Amino acid sequence: MSEPILEITDGTTTISLIPKGGNAIHLNNWRPALAKFKGGGTWQQSSMSDGRRLVQYQWTNIIETFDLKIVSLDADAIARETQNLRRLLIQAADYWVGEVEADAVWLKVKADQETNARYALIYSWSIPDDENPFSQPFLQPLGEPVFNNWTLTLERGHWQEFEPGESECVEVSGLKPIRQRVFYPTQSTDDTWVSHGLSLINNAYTELLAGNAPAGGVDDMETGIRFRSLNIPLGATIEEAFVRLVNSRDIVAASMPSSLIITGHRNPTPGAFSTYADFTGRAKTTASEEWNNLPAQVEGETIDTPDIAAVVQEIIDLATWASGGNLVIFIDNNGSSDRGTVWASWDNVTYDEAELHVRWSAFGFGREETCENEVFVANYQGMAYLTNVHVDNGGVIGTGVGANLLDAALPYDLLPAVPVANDAVYFGIDTTMADSGPFSNIVFDLGDVFAGATATGVWEVWTGAAWNGIAATMTDETDGLTVTGVNSISYDDPGTPAFWTTCDLNAVLGYGPAITGYWMRFRVTGAAAITSVPEQQNRHPYVTLWNWVDIAADQIEGDISALARHFVYNRSYRYLGPSLEVDRVIMGLRRYDRGEDFASYINLADEQNHSDITVSVRGASSAAFASRVDFPTGRYILYNPGGVEALNEIFYIEIDEDLTQQYFGLFHVFCIYKPIAAIDGMRVRLSIESTSGGVVPGVQTYLSDLVSIDDDPLLDLGQIEISPGILQSEDYSLLFIMSAQSTEAAPGQAGFYGLVLIPVDEWSLDAVNYTDNDFSRLSKDTSGNPIYLDVDSIANPRRFVRTILKASVDGDPMPGQWSARAGQAAFFLPNVRQRMHFLTAQQDGAIYNWNADHRFLSSVQSFKCNRYLGMRGNR
Amino acid sequence: MSLENSALCIVASANLATSGAWSETVFEAWNKKIVRSAFGGYESCDFHLRGKRSVEEWLDTGLGRHIEVFSPGLSQVFEGFANVVQANIGGLTITRGPFINIGNKVCTEYSTIDWSSGDPVYGARRFTDWAEDTTSQKKYGVLHRVVSTAGCNETRAEQIRDIAIGEVKEPETSETTNIDSSSISSVTIQCLGYIHWLKTYTVDLTTEGEQNASDKLEAVLDDEPNGIFSTDYSRIDSNTSQVGAEDRDRRQAYTVAKALTALGGTALNRWVLKFIKNRQVVFSAMPTTAKYERNLFSPSQNVGLYGSGTRVMPWQVEAGQWLFHGGELAPRSSSSDFRTDPRYVFIEQATYREPWQLALVGSRSGKLKQLLNQFGVGGYHP
């Protein structure tokens, strides 16, 4: 173990309070003090009830008292020792009083046998008196004067992990590991049941049977269901899976099967059901799940199987599994005697077919935790992942298995080994899949790059009749796949008039995958003396689909919150390119365990939300779902009143009871929309209800006017708290209801697409650019280097939290002034997983008009300084 | 709510009536106090700063600054301007302001006087032309001031006006010294909500005939010379109580707005006027449902949303709303008449003080006041 330390220092001058290097100061005694609540905390109580309740607390500074002794060779030396210490302590106080005059002074402490030192800023000090120089103990017979019981009192801050101003990176991640989808059979022969007793198959039957039929019926029944187009990548970890079935008849409990067994077809490409022999000839998975003691069933109600994650996992793990494949589940009798159950099949016209619900982790989509500036944050949340990446090699797009690079092992080349003009790499999202849609960014991780005497290309999208270049409306940080490392492209589709359209790639090219979707390509225009082609190295290309970064529990130690610092970079702006500068950054921190499925961004669309979130339009309203490619999901809610219209509910978001508790908390709520046709006299109001009925009193926003700026207005709906009291029962769902009215004869049309709930009950910040010039905006410089916003509560201890715009090339401040609205210094919560949610916006004309375009793309780096109440030990 | 995120944040910006684009978060502020009223909305806000640097800065340039206070939830809980800056430096106390007493567009109101018949005969009340000081206007915005005098001729009235503008174009400054005192250097900033900005200008409404009270209110807001009020009148509900549209007596906008509010509605119900975020005005009938509830027996003593009990932070309680006192306060039967049920109180004023104090001043509300005002005998002339 290293030596103990107890010293006062400004980093240059250090005075030890324990014997060290021949210094004269000795520590007689010190009992380290602990921080307390200011004023004991704020309490509330009623004289008419027992006890009292703590409602708020903040920490005090800490007063430390050191009983010191100074022994020196002569009186001059002792005077010098005390002078040096006092000068340092005066500097400590001056640091707080002035703005630039002094450096901070701090305590550094480490006990004998303790691994790590700790640091605390000194705010003030006092030494009540010195020894009497004319008497003992100052005067000693041997001539070595002594200051005995010399009391030094310091007022300090919390113990910190580092010297004041210093920090360490926090590894953050931007990974959407859990995907949740529902899959269905899509044709009659996708589900069936067989009677093993009678060797019969019943493909077109409107019901699915399993178990053993009551006496006189068919025997030993088994159901098989083929679920279609599972876009689960090879290697994904299945977190949860179950089949949801709709009961097609009433059956009493006594007649229900006592046990069924669920398996899968161990085949990554199962065909439709045809004959009994086909059914029984299918190899089953080793993994199985028993389903015992099925309850009485009521016609029309749904029933879920037990978790069959292991069954699905076994199929997904097959070497030839490819994302988008089909998967068969069997439900067989398991010894039930004269008992059976009946569910609706695909052919049933009264009840819905079976659903396969799957939640899985898909590695490779996003960035695992890192300190590098590689963690991207979108200005929306979606589920439209890239489904296909294909290299076009002279008119041939990969043949057989492996054609889709997203199913290939990394690293892989994004162009042919010897590229020629018109070779290309295609990036697509299959829009026949659920929760698919357009995309506005792709993040690359290039090892090798496109290089040679001539190595050029263009980015293009399909616009209905031709491939069209998008150079004018995109930002390409890869500079034509010629820049190594993690970089993005951002695409700003004009939306109207219609530009990017879906296509069947095979139909358009005359070769390649017959997949209909949104396709974007990088096409080689010049390739001479090529020395290397772009290689995707550590992770697949991905679309940033989340507006948050995660911080793992082990990243922040300490006893209390850690001081924090964040760099927020703009990645989507390009000089003379898309006008995607940012003037406002809103951040909200939330413990992850308050709701792992909590999404601070809800798509106002009929897709791309958690399966327990349903967005619906009111049937009798002037609202309807509509499509347009420049919306984040490609879908939105069009409000088209056509004239004067009273305040009516136009759409609502239902958070299912299974998810509502994850939404408890305090939020600042925003709504994002686009003026589809110039808006005049439209107002909206958001209210909250529970399914118990009725608007929850008080929880509704003011009527707010919609504005008609060109882009994506951010409507500030204010603060709401969602508490258990709103629901009245945990069995009720939560409803966000949007009402709208039109006061003009020609009110225009509004397209609502996002509801943002920034959590504000732990730590939150709203940073705003108050300076009206181009250099003060969060953007990039003319060379393409990102400018970042430094949200800082560490580097300058005198500043609670400061927001400074800086150039990434040298870290120098940029002109302009950003103002931070925050109630607390930036911090991280200790020892818990946490998620920082982001919303960015651009000032649009008038100062209170904000544009929250979903195409704003940012990246984030974070730093921390842990804080402790006492000793650190080895933490 | 986490115990971490519970501090208010003050942002000071350049005076909105000037062309500055300066803004700063005032993290060191303490002892904050925010008052909201049923008439006015954001009424006032006081806070203190310590230290020589703060004292010098605020004393020098603080007056008129645009002040916003944000809750931990990033919601605005106050918006106004610095009206008085009071600094204590040792034994010296310097007070600058009130801002609303500054005048850089000044006229004199006087009565003509006729001496031709021996004794003075006073004529009609008149106004001189405005005199303006553009230097002061660049510094503080255009601020009206009408100096009233008795009988005099126009020349004398103009002389009074010109002397007056020289004296009121800069804020009043007063000093007191106590050589025995050695208080800590500190500065207190007293802010007013923008309802009080209505006191800085006079209206000149030339439309003739009668009009809705709400239309006249919009005209009053339109007359603000610096353009700092929101022109979004979507929260001004239609109040069809009829008032004279013309108003050329150079009355303070505040006086007219107060009178228009005092009229109430045609059903003699009370109306409230509030300035909210971004200087937008809410003008509407007083609510008929309770927004808040509070249980006298609860240890926490929080105000909650009526019905759900969802906690409302003390800095967010609005005036101009009904509060229901729950618990066992008689009468136990529910009543639809808030005026007669003692458990309901209409919040006239809500005062928050750091860290957690909330004082509510309540009232009943009847119809007589509105009726008297509509008859023109209630003390307010719309």
PDB file of N, CA and C in Angstrom, chain A residues 168-172 370-371 550-552 555-556 565 828 861-865:
ATOM      1  N   GLU A 168     -13.247  11.841 -15.720  1.00  0.00           N
ATOM      2  CA  GLU A 168     -12.913  10.624 -16.450  1.00  0.00           C
ATOM      3  C   GLU A 168     -14.102  10.302 -17.347  1.00  0.00           C
ATOM      4  N   CYS A 169     -13.804   9.729 -18.473  1.00  0.00           N
ATOM      5  CA  CYS A 169     -14.913   9.441 -19.384  1.00  0.00           C
ATOM      6  C   CYS A 169     -15.845   8.398 -18.791  1.00  0.00           C
ATOM      7  N   VAL A 170     -17.083   8.530 -19.135  1.00  0.00           N
ATOM      8  CA  VAL A 170     -18.080   7.519 -18.794  1.00  0.00           C
ATOM      9  C   VAL A 170     -18.387   6.776 -20.080  1.00  0.00           C
ATOM     10  N   GLU A 171     -18.350   5.485 -20.020  1.00  0.00           N
ATOM     11  CA  GLU A 171     -18.708   4.730 -21.218  1.00  0.00           C
ATOM     12  C   GLU A 171     -20.227   4.776 -21.381  1.00  0.00           C
ATOM     13  N   VAL A 172     -20.651   5.310 -22.492  1.00  0.00           N
ATOM     14  CA  VAL A 172     -22.085   5.346 -22.778  1.00  0.00           C
ATOM     15  C   VAL A 172     -22.345   4.426 -23.965  1.00  0.00           C
ATOM     16  N   THR A 370     -18.846   2.838 -24.809  1.00  0.00           N
ATOM     17  CA  THR A 370     -17.540   3.315 -25.243  1.00  0.00           C
ATOM     18  C   THR A 370     -17.310   4.726 -24.744  1.00  0.00           C
ATOM     19  N   CYS A 371     -16.043   5.114 -24.723  1.00  0.00           N
ATOM     20  CA  CYS A 371     -15.705   6.508 -24.439  1.00  0.00           C
ATOM     21  C   CYS A 371     -15.517   7.303 -25.728  1.00  0.00           C
ATOM     22  N   ASP A 550     -27.319   5.181 -22.894  1.00  0.00           N
ATOM     23  CA  ASP A 550     -27.380   4.429 -21.642  1.00  0.00           C
ATOM     24  C   ASP A 550     -26.058   4.521 -20.901  1.00  0.00           C
ATOM     25  N   ILE A 551     -26.147   4.510 -19.601  1.00  0.00           N
ATOM     26  CA  ILE A 551     -24.954   4.468 -18.753  1.00  0.00           C
ATOM     27  C   ILE A 551     -25.149   3.281 -17.814  1.00  0.00           C
ATOM     28  N   ALA A 552     -24.229   2.347 -17.867  1.00  0.00           N
ATOM     29  CA  ALA A 552     -24.357   1.125 -17.071  1.00  0.00           C
ATOM     30  C   ALA A 552     -24.136   1.418 -15.592  1.00  0.00           C
ATOM     31  N   GLN A 555     -20.661   2.085 -14.153  1.00  0.00           N
ATOM     32  CA  GLN A 555     -19.913   3.252 -14.624  1.00  0.00           C
ATOM     33  C   GLN A 555     -19.808   4.343 -13.564  1.00  0.00           C
ATOM     34  N   ILE A 556     -20.785   4.406 -12.709  1.00  0.00           N
ATOM     35  CA  ILE A 556     -20.811   5.481 -11.717  1.00  0.00           C
ATOM     36  C   ILE A 556     -20.776   4.863 -10.329  1.00  0.00           C
ATOM     37  N   ARG A 565     -20.386  15.724 -16.995  1.00  0.00           N
ATOM     38  CA  ARG A 565     -20.084  16.614 -18.110  1.00  0.00           C
ATOM     39  C   ARG A 565     -20.440  15.864 -19.392  1.00  0.00           C
ATOM     40  N   PHE A 828     -24.716  12.305 -12.497  1.00  0.00           N
ATOM     41  CA  PHE A 828     -25.160  10.934 -12.742  1.00  0.00           C
ATOM     42  C   PHE A 828     -25.576  10.342 -11.412  1.00  0.00           C
ATOM     43  N   GLN A 861     -20.647  12.219 -25.825  1.00  0.00           N
ATOM     44  CA  GLN A 861     -19.618  11.697 -24.929  1.00  0.00           C
ATOM     45  C   GLN A 861     -19.894  12.250 -23.534  1.00  0.00           C
ATOM     46  N   SER A 862     -19.631  11.446 -22.538  1.00  0.00           N
ATOM     47  CA  SER A 862     -19.904  11.900 -21.171  1.00  0.00           C
ATOM     48  C   SER A 862     -18.696  11.658 -20.273  1.00  0.00           C
ATOM     49  N   PHE A 863     -18.652  12.425 -19.218  1.00  0.00           N
ATOM     50  CA  PHE A 863     -17.547  12.357 -18.262  1.00  0.00           C
ATOM     51  C   PHE A 863     -18.125  12.462 -16.855  1.00  0.00           C
ATOM     52  N   LYS A 864     -17.368  11.968 -15.895  1.00  0.00           N
ATOM     53  CA  LYS A 864     -17.891  11.976 -14.529  1.00  0.00           C
ATOM     54  C   LYS A 864     -16.792  12.175 -13.518  1.00  0.00           C
ATOM     55  N   CYS A 865     -17.225  12.593 -12.365  1.00  0.00           N
ATOM     56  CA  CYS A 865     -16.338  12.653 -11.212  1.00  0.00           C
ATOM     57  C   CYS A 865     -17.157  12.128 -10.032  1.00  0.00           C
TER      58      CYS A 865
END
